[in-house]
């Protein structure tokens, strides 16, 4: 009898050990999300139109945040909950790799370098890099920035792109978009560069500034997920396709971009 008990205990501990032995990379983030009925998303807190903290209630609001809410319902069902953690361009990858968030939806474009460390869903928004300048600036586009100081944000891909186009431009990188805008206002640089979608949000908040030069890169945004989470990537892609097919996607585009002066929101419609 005692022997039987001993063998059972041994088997149970072996099974437990096997379960606990799974490394973070081997665990299914999607399975855990289904168990807790919750997906934790990383979203921006300093980017109007995509993820901006509303000072009245302390909550992040924007297109990325709404997309995360809708994707969660498609993936987990109508009772599924979305939780949010605020990230910056620089903290996105480390927070995802550390498991602080399950998925990242934070104006993050799909690049070959980033694909070496994280996986991406298919693209869910088409942006392109541009410039924001004071309305009286003589700067017209990104090809004539040599000798000028251009402001960007640490962790964003925008600074390297400027260096390719105007190699003698001086780039000043700040921690987030609030600081970058302040630097532009106080004359620490002559232009601010990032995606047009983010710059239009800044132009809405700062009427003395305008977006110039069209777009000089293609920046498709993707949902970033950890490596070895194929089921999660598939679930996000399926949810995106459903949102595009049933008009939810276009409704969100209209909600956030319809009233942005100079922005052709209809060009972003899908289907
Ligand atoms: N889409 C660019 C990037 O992911 C710039 C926007 C941002 O800083 O989030 O690097």
GROMACS .gro file of C-alpha atoms and ligand atoms in nm:
model
  281
    1UNK     CA    1   0.000   0.000   0.000
    2UNK     CA    2   0.279   0.233   0.108
    3UNK     CA    3   0.471   0.143  -0.207
    4UNK     CA    4   0.169   0.227  -0.424
    5UNK     CA    5   0.138   0.568  -0.256
    6UNK     CA    6   0.505   0.633  -0.305
    7UNK     CA    7   0.485   0.552  -0.678
    8UNK     CA    8   0.177   0.774  -0.719
    9UNK     CA    9   0.352   1.063  -0.542
   10UNK     CA   10   0.657   1.014  -0.758
   11UNK     CA   11   0.448   1.016  -1.077
   12UNK     CA   12   0.255   1.328  -0.972
   13UNK     CA   13   0.574   1.517  -0.892
   14UNK     CA   14   0.727   1.405  -1.221
   15UNK     CA   15   0.426   1.534  -1.413
   16UNK     CA   16   0.431   1.862  -1.219
   17UNK     CA   17   0.800   1.899  -1.286
   18UNK     CA   18   0.745   1.842  -1.659
   19UNK     CA   19   0.477   2.113  -1.662
   20UNK     CA   20   0.679   2.364  -1.465
   21UNK     CA   21   0.983   2.289  -1.674
   22UNK     CA   22   0.831   2.458  -1.977
   23UNK     CA   23   1.026   2.773  -2.058
   24UNK     CA   24   0.838   3.096  -2.130
   25UNK     CA   25   0.914   3.051  -2.500
   26UNK     CA   26   0.745   2.708  -2.502
   27UNK     CA   27   0.427   2.812  -2.319
   28UNK     CA   28   0.130   2.901  -2.532
   29UNK     CA   29   0.047   3.265  -2.459
   30UNK     CA   30  -0.285   3.213  -2.635
   31UNK     CA   31  -0.374   2.913  -2.413
   32UNK     CA   32  -0.296   3.119  -2.101
   33UNK     CA   33  -0.506   3.407  -2.236
   34UNK     CA   34  -0.797   3.167  -2.292
   35UNK     CA   35  -0.762   3.034  -1.935
   36UNK     CA   36  -0.767   3.383  -1.781
   37UNK     CA   37  -1.007   3.517  -2.045
   38UNK     CA   38  -0.772   3.817  -2.075
   39UNK     CA   39  -0.515   3.948  -2.322
   40UNK     CA   40  -0.267   4.204  -2.193
   41UNK     CA   41  -0.170   4.448  -2.466
   42UNK     CA   42   0.114   4.700  -2.483
   43UNK     CA   43  -0.012   5.033  -2.621
   44UNK     CA   44   0.131   5.381  -2.653
   45UNK     CA   45   0.043   5.654  -2.401
   46UNK     CA   46   0.192   5.955  -2.578
   47UNK     CA   47   0.056   5.921  -2.932
   48UNK     CA   48  -0.267   6.101  -3.013
   49UNK     CA   49  -0.497   5.902  -3.247
   50UNK     CA   50  -0.329   5.568  -3.161
   51UNK     CA   51  -0.265   5.551  -2.788
   52UNK     CA   52  -0.285   5.858  -2.568
   53UNK     CA   53  -0.354   5.869  -2.194
   54UNK     CA   54  -0.669   6.070  -2.127
   55UNK     CA   55  -0.590   6.291  -1.826
   56UNK     CA   56  -0.956   6.280  -1.714
   57UNK     CA   57  -0.971   5.908  -1.647
   58UNK     CA   58  -0.609   5.794  -1.686
   59UNK     CA   59  -0.699   5.550  -1.965
   60UNK     CA   60  -0.523   5.502  -2.298
   61UNK     CA   61  -0.737   5.596  -2.598
   62UNK     CA   62  -0.687   5.569  -2.972
   63UNK     CA   63  -0.706   5.349  -3.280
   64UNK     CA   64  -0.455   5.092  -3.146
   65UNK     CA   65  -0.646   5.066  -2.817
   66UNK     CA   66  -0.980   5.014  -2.996
   67UNK     CA   67  -0.822   4.761  -3.231
   68UNK     CA   68  -0.693   4.568  -2.926
   69UNK     CA   69  -1.042   4.569  -2.767
   70UNK     CA   70  -1.201   4.437  -3.087
   71UNK     CA   71  -0.930   4.179  -3.156
   72UNK     CA   72  -0.967   4.048  -2.800
   73UNK     CA   73  -1.341   3.985  -2.852
   74UNK     CA   74  -1.273   3.809  -3.183
   75UNK     CA   75  -1.005   3.589  -3.028
   76UNK     CA   76  -1.153   3.510  -2.683
   77UNK     CA   77  -1.525   3.564  -2.744
   78UNK     CA   78  -1.763   3.844  -2.637
   79UNK     CA   79  -1.671   3.811  -2.265
   80UNK     CA   80  -1.295   3.839  -2.336
   81UNK     CA   81  -1.114   4.118  -2.152
   82UNK     CA   82  -0.835   4.343  -2.282
   83UNK     CA   83  -0.587   4.485  -2.029
   84UNK     CA   84  -0.340   4.759  -2.118
   85UNK     CA   85   0.015   4.852  -2.028
   86UNK     CA   86   0.166   5.179  -2.152
   87UNK     CA   87   0.483   5.140  -2.359
   88UNK     CA   88   0.723   5.371  -2.542
   89UNK     CA   89   0.893   5.309  -2.876
   90UNK     CA   90   1.201   5.196  -2.684
   91UNK     CA   91   1.033   4.970  -2.424
   92UNK     CA   92   0.813   4.781  -2.673
   93UNK     CA   93   1.044   4.489  -2.753
   94UNK     CA   94   1.186   4.432  -2.400
   95UNK     CA   95   0.839   4.436  -2.240
   96UNK     CA   96   0.714   4.182  -2.493
   97UNK     CA   97   1.021   3.958  -2.459
   98UNK     CA   98   0.998   3.969  -2.077
   99UNK     CA   99   0.635   3.857  -2.087
  100UNK     CA  100   0.504   4.180  -1.928
  101UNK     CA  101   0.251   4.191  -2.212
  102UNK     CA  102   0.102   3.919  -2.432
  103UNK     CA  103   0.090   4.129  -2.748
  104UNK     CA  104   0.206   4.469  -2.868
  105UNK     CA  105  -0.013   4.702  -3.072
  106UNK     CA  106   0.179   5.029  -3.056
  107UNK     CA  107   0.244   5.201  -3.394
  108UNK     CA  108   0.514   4.939  -3.453
  109UNK     CA  109   0.606   4.883  -3.813
  110UNK     CA  110   0.717   4.547  -3.941
  111UNK     CA  111   1.091   4.553  -4.021
  112UNK     CA  112   1.338   4.273  -4.107
  113UNK     CA  113   1.552   4.367  -3.800
  114UNK     CA  114   1.258   4.344  -3.561
  115UNK     CA  115   1.148   4.015  -3.720
  116UNK     CA  116   1.472   3.861  -3.593
  117UNK     CA  117   1.350   3.904  -3.232
  118UNK     CA  118   0.969   3.907  -3.247
  119UNK     CA  119   0.696   3.780  -3.479
  120UNK     CA  120   0.436   4.002  -3.644
  121UNK     CA  121   0.077   3.962  -3.754
  122UNK     CA  122  -0.010   4.076  -4.103
  123UNK     CA  123  -0.021   4.454  -4.132
  124UNK     CA  124  -0.319   4.632  -3.977
  125UNK     CA  125  -0.241   4.994  -4.077
  126UNK     CA  126  -0.040   5.153  -4.357
  127UNK     CA  127   0.171   5.449  -4.248
  128UNK     CA  128   0.469   5.625  -4.404
  129UNK     CA  129   0.739   5.848  -4.262
  130UNK     CA  130   0.707   6.225  -4.297
  131UNK     CA  131   0.809   6.555  -4.135
  132UNK     CA  132   0.644   6.804  -3.900
  133UNK     CA  133   0.771   7.163  -3.918
  134UNK     CA  134   0.659   7.508  -3.799
  135UNK     CA  135   0.416   7.660  -4.050
  136UNK     CA  136   0.669   7.925  -4.156
  137UNK     CA  137   0.955   7.676  -4.209
  138UNK     CA  138   1.137   7.664  -4.543
  139UNK     CA  139   1.192   7.286  -4.509
  140UNK     CA  140   0.986   7.114  -4.779
  141UNK     CA  141   1.091   6.748  -4.767
  142UNK     CA  142   1.329   6.490  -4.622
  143UNK     CA  143   1.581   6.520  -4.907
  144UNK     CA  144   1.703   6.863  -4.799
  145UNK     CA  145   1.782   6.810  -4.431
  146UNK     CA  146   2.164   6.804  -4.451
  147UNK     CA  147   2.298   7.048  -4.192
  148UNK     CA  148   1.962   7.066  -4.014
  149UNK     CA  149   1.874   6.912  -3.679
  150UNK     CA  150   1.589   6.661  -3.699
  151UNK     CA  151   1.413   6.539  -3.386
  152UNK     CA  152   1.308   6.176  -3.343
  153UNK     CA  153   1.228   5.925  -3.069
  154UNK     CA  154   1.456   5.655  -2.924
  155UNK     CA  155   1.354   5.305  -3.033
  156UNK     CA  156   1.170   5.427  -3.344
  157UNK     CA  157   1.298   5.329  -3.687
  158UNK     CA  158   1.265   5.687  -3.815
  159UNK     CA  159   1.613   5.819  -3.729
  160UNK     CA  160   1.793   5.558  -3.943
  161UNK     CA  161   1.566   5.636  -4.237
  162UNK     CA  162   1.657   6.005  -4.222
  163UNK     CA  163   2.027   5.917  -4.213
  164UNK     CA  164   1.984   5.719  -4.537
  165UNK     CA  165   1.816   6.009  -4.718
  166UNK     CA  166   2.005   6.309  -4.575
  167UNK     CA  167   2.330   6.163  -4.432
  168UNK     CA  168   2.454   6.500  -4.300
  169UNK     CA  169   2.141   6.571  -4.099
  170UNK     CA  170   2.194   6.585  -3.724
  171UNK     CA  171   1.942   6.365  -3.541
  172UNK     CA  172   1.836   6.440  -3.185
  173UNK     CA  173   1.652   6.143  -3.030
  174UNK     CA  174   1.429   6.195  -2.725
  175UNK     CA  175   1.245   5.951  -2.498
  176UNK     CA  176   0.889   5.998  -2.621
  177UNK     CA  177   0.670   6.205  -2.852
  178UNK     CA  178   0.571   6.457  -2.582
  179UNK     CA  179   0.940   6.541  -2.525
  180UNK     CA  180   1.010   6.542  -2.899
  181UNK     CA  181   0.729   6.792  -2.962
  182UNK     CA  182   0.854   7.015  -2.679
  183UNK     CA  183   1.202   7.010  -2.830
  184UNK     CA  184   1.063   7.118  -3.167
  185UNK     CA  185   0.866   7.398  -3.002
  186UNK     CA  186   1.168   7.525  -2.812
  187UNK     CA  187   1.378   7.528  -3.130
  188UNK     CA  188   1.616   7.241  -3.044
  189UNK     CA  189   1.556   7.111  -3.395
  190UNK     CA  190   1.398   7.233  -3.716
  191UNK     CA  191   1.179   6.931  -3.793
  192UNK     CA  192   1.029   6.630  -3.613
  193UNK     CA  193   1.021   6.303  -3.801
  194UNK     CA  194   0.813   5.989  -3.758
  195UNK     CA  195   0.511   5.829  -3.928
  196UNK     CA  196   0.263   6.065  -4.095
  197UNK     CA  197  -0.018   5.912  -3.886
  198UNK     CA  198   0.154   6.024  -3.562
  199UNK     CA  199   0.253   6.363  -3.704
  200UNK     CA  200  -0.105   6.442  -3.805
  201UNK     CA  201  -0.205   6.377  -3.443
  202UNK     CA  202   0.063   6.622  -3.325
  203UNK     CA  203  -0.049   6.880  -3.584
  204UNK     CA  204  -0.406   6.858  -3.449
  205UNK     CA  205  -0.276   6.938  -3.100
  206UNK     CA  206  -0.033   7.209  -3.222
  207UNK     CA  207  -0.196   7.430  -3.486
  208UNK     CA  208   0.127   7.626  -3.557
  209UNK     CA  209   0.283   7.316  -3.717
  210UNK     CA  210   0.220   7.122  -4.038
  211UNK     CA  211   0.312   6.795  -4.203
  212UNK     CA  212   0.526   6.841  -4.518
  213UNK     CA  213   0.695   6.642  -4.793
  214UNK     CA  214   0.446   6.357  -4.830
  215UNK     CA  215   0.566   6.013  -4.720
  216UNK     CA  216   0.914   5.892  -4.806
  217UNK     CA  217   0.894   5.537  -4.663
  218UNK     CA  218   0.632   5.264  -4.627
  219UNK     CA  219   0.565   5.169  -4.263
  220UNK     CA  220   0.314   4.885  -4.228
  221UNK     CA  221   0.208   4.845  -3.862
  222UNK     CA  222   0.181   4.492  -3.725
  223UNK     CA  223   0.080   4.334  -3.394
  224UNK     CA  224   0.406   4.210  -3.241
  225UNK     CA  225   0.404   3.875  -3.062
  226UNK     CA  226   0.673   3.660  -2.907
  227UNK     CA  227   0.855   3.397  -3.111
  228UNK     CA  228   0.719   3.040  -3.109
  229UNK     CA  229   0.356   3.155  -3.070
  230UNK     CA  230   0.227   3.043  -3.410
  231UNK     CA  231  -0.126   2.977  -3.281
  232UNK     CA  232  -0.147   3.334  -3.146
  233UNK     CA  233  -0.019   3.484  -3.474
  234UNK     CA  234  -0.282   3.282  -3.663
  235UNK     CA  235  -0.557   3.389  -3.420
  236UNK     CA  236  -0.466   3.759  -3.458
  237UNK     CA  237  -0.452   3.730  -3.839
  238UNK     CA  238  -0.791   3.556  -3.846
  239UNK     CA  239  -0.941   3.824  -3.619
  240UNK     CA  240  -0.797   4.101  -3.842
  241UNK     CA  241  -0.949   3.940  -4.152
  242UNK     CA  242  -1.287   3.913  -3.977
  243UNK     CA  243  -1.273   4.280  -3.875
  244UNK     CA  244  -1.186   4.383  -4.229
  245UNK     CA  245  -1.463   4.170  -4.380
  246UNK     CA  246  -1.743   4.281  -4.147
  247UNK     CA  247  -1.670   4.656  -4.167
  248UNK     CA  248  -1.551   4.693  -3.805
  249UNK     CA  249  -1.207   4.792  -3.927
  250UNK     CA  250  -1.339   5.070  -4.151
  251UNK     CA  251  -1.561   5.199  -3.871
  252UNK     CA  252  -1.259   5.240  -3.645
  253UNK     CA  253  -1.062   5.413  -3.922
  254UNK     CA  254  -1.352   5.655  -3.967
  255UNK     CA  255  -1.390   5.709  -3.590
  256UNK     CA  256  -1.027   5.811  -3.539
  257UNK     CA  257  -0.917   5.969  -3.868
  258UNK     CA  258  -1.227   6.132  -4.020
  259UNK     CA  259  -1.171   6.469  -3.854
  260UNK     CA  260  -0.796   6.494  -3.908
  261UNK     CA  261  -0.729   6.782  -4.149
  262UNK     CA  262  -0.524   6.683  -4.454
  263UNK     CA  263  -0.550   6.309  -4.387
  264UNK     CA  264  -0.722   6.097  -4.652
  265UNK     CA  265  -0.884   5.845  -4.416
  266UNK     CA  266  -1.081   5.676  -4.695
  267UNK     CA  267  -0.754   5.566  -4.856
  268UNK     CA  268  -0.701   5.350  -4.546
  269UNK     CA  269  -1.026   5.156  -4.586
  270UNK     CA  270  -0.996   4.784  -4.641
  271UNK     CA  271  -1.249   4.591  -4.858
  272LIG     N1  272   0.654   5.319  -3.682
  272LIG     C1  273   0.781   5.363  -3.634
  272LIG     C2  274   0.841   5.259  -3.542
  272LIG     O1  275   0.775   5.164  -3.505
  272LIG     C3  276   0.772   5.497  -3.564
  272LIG     C4  277   0.658   5.511  -3.470
  272LIG     C5  278   0.691   5.486  -3.326
  272LIG     O2  279   0.786   5.542  -3.272
  272LIG     O3  280   0.617   5.411  -3.265
  272LIG     O4  281   0.955   5.268  -3.509
   0.00000   0.00000   0.00000
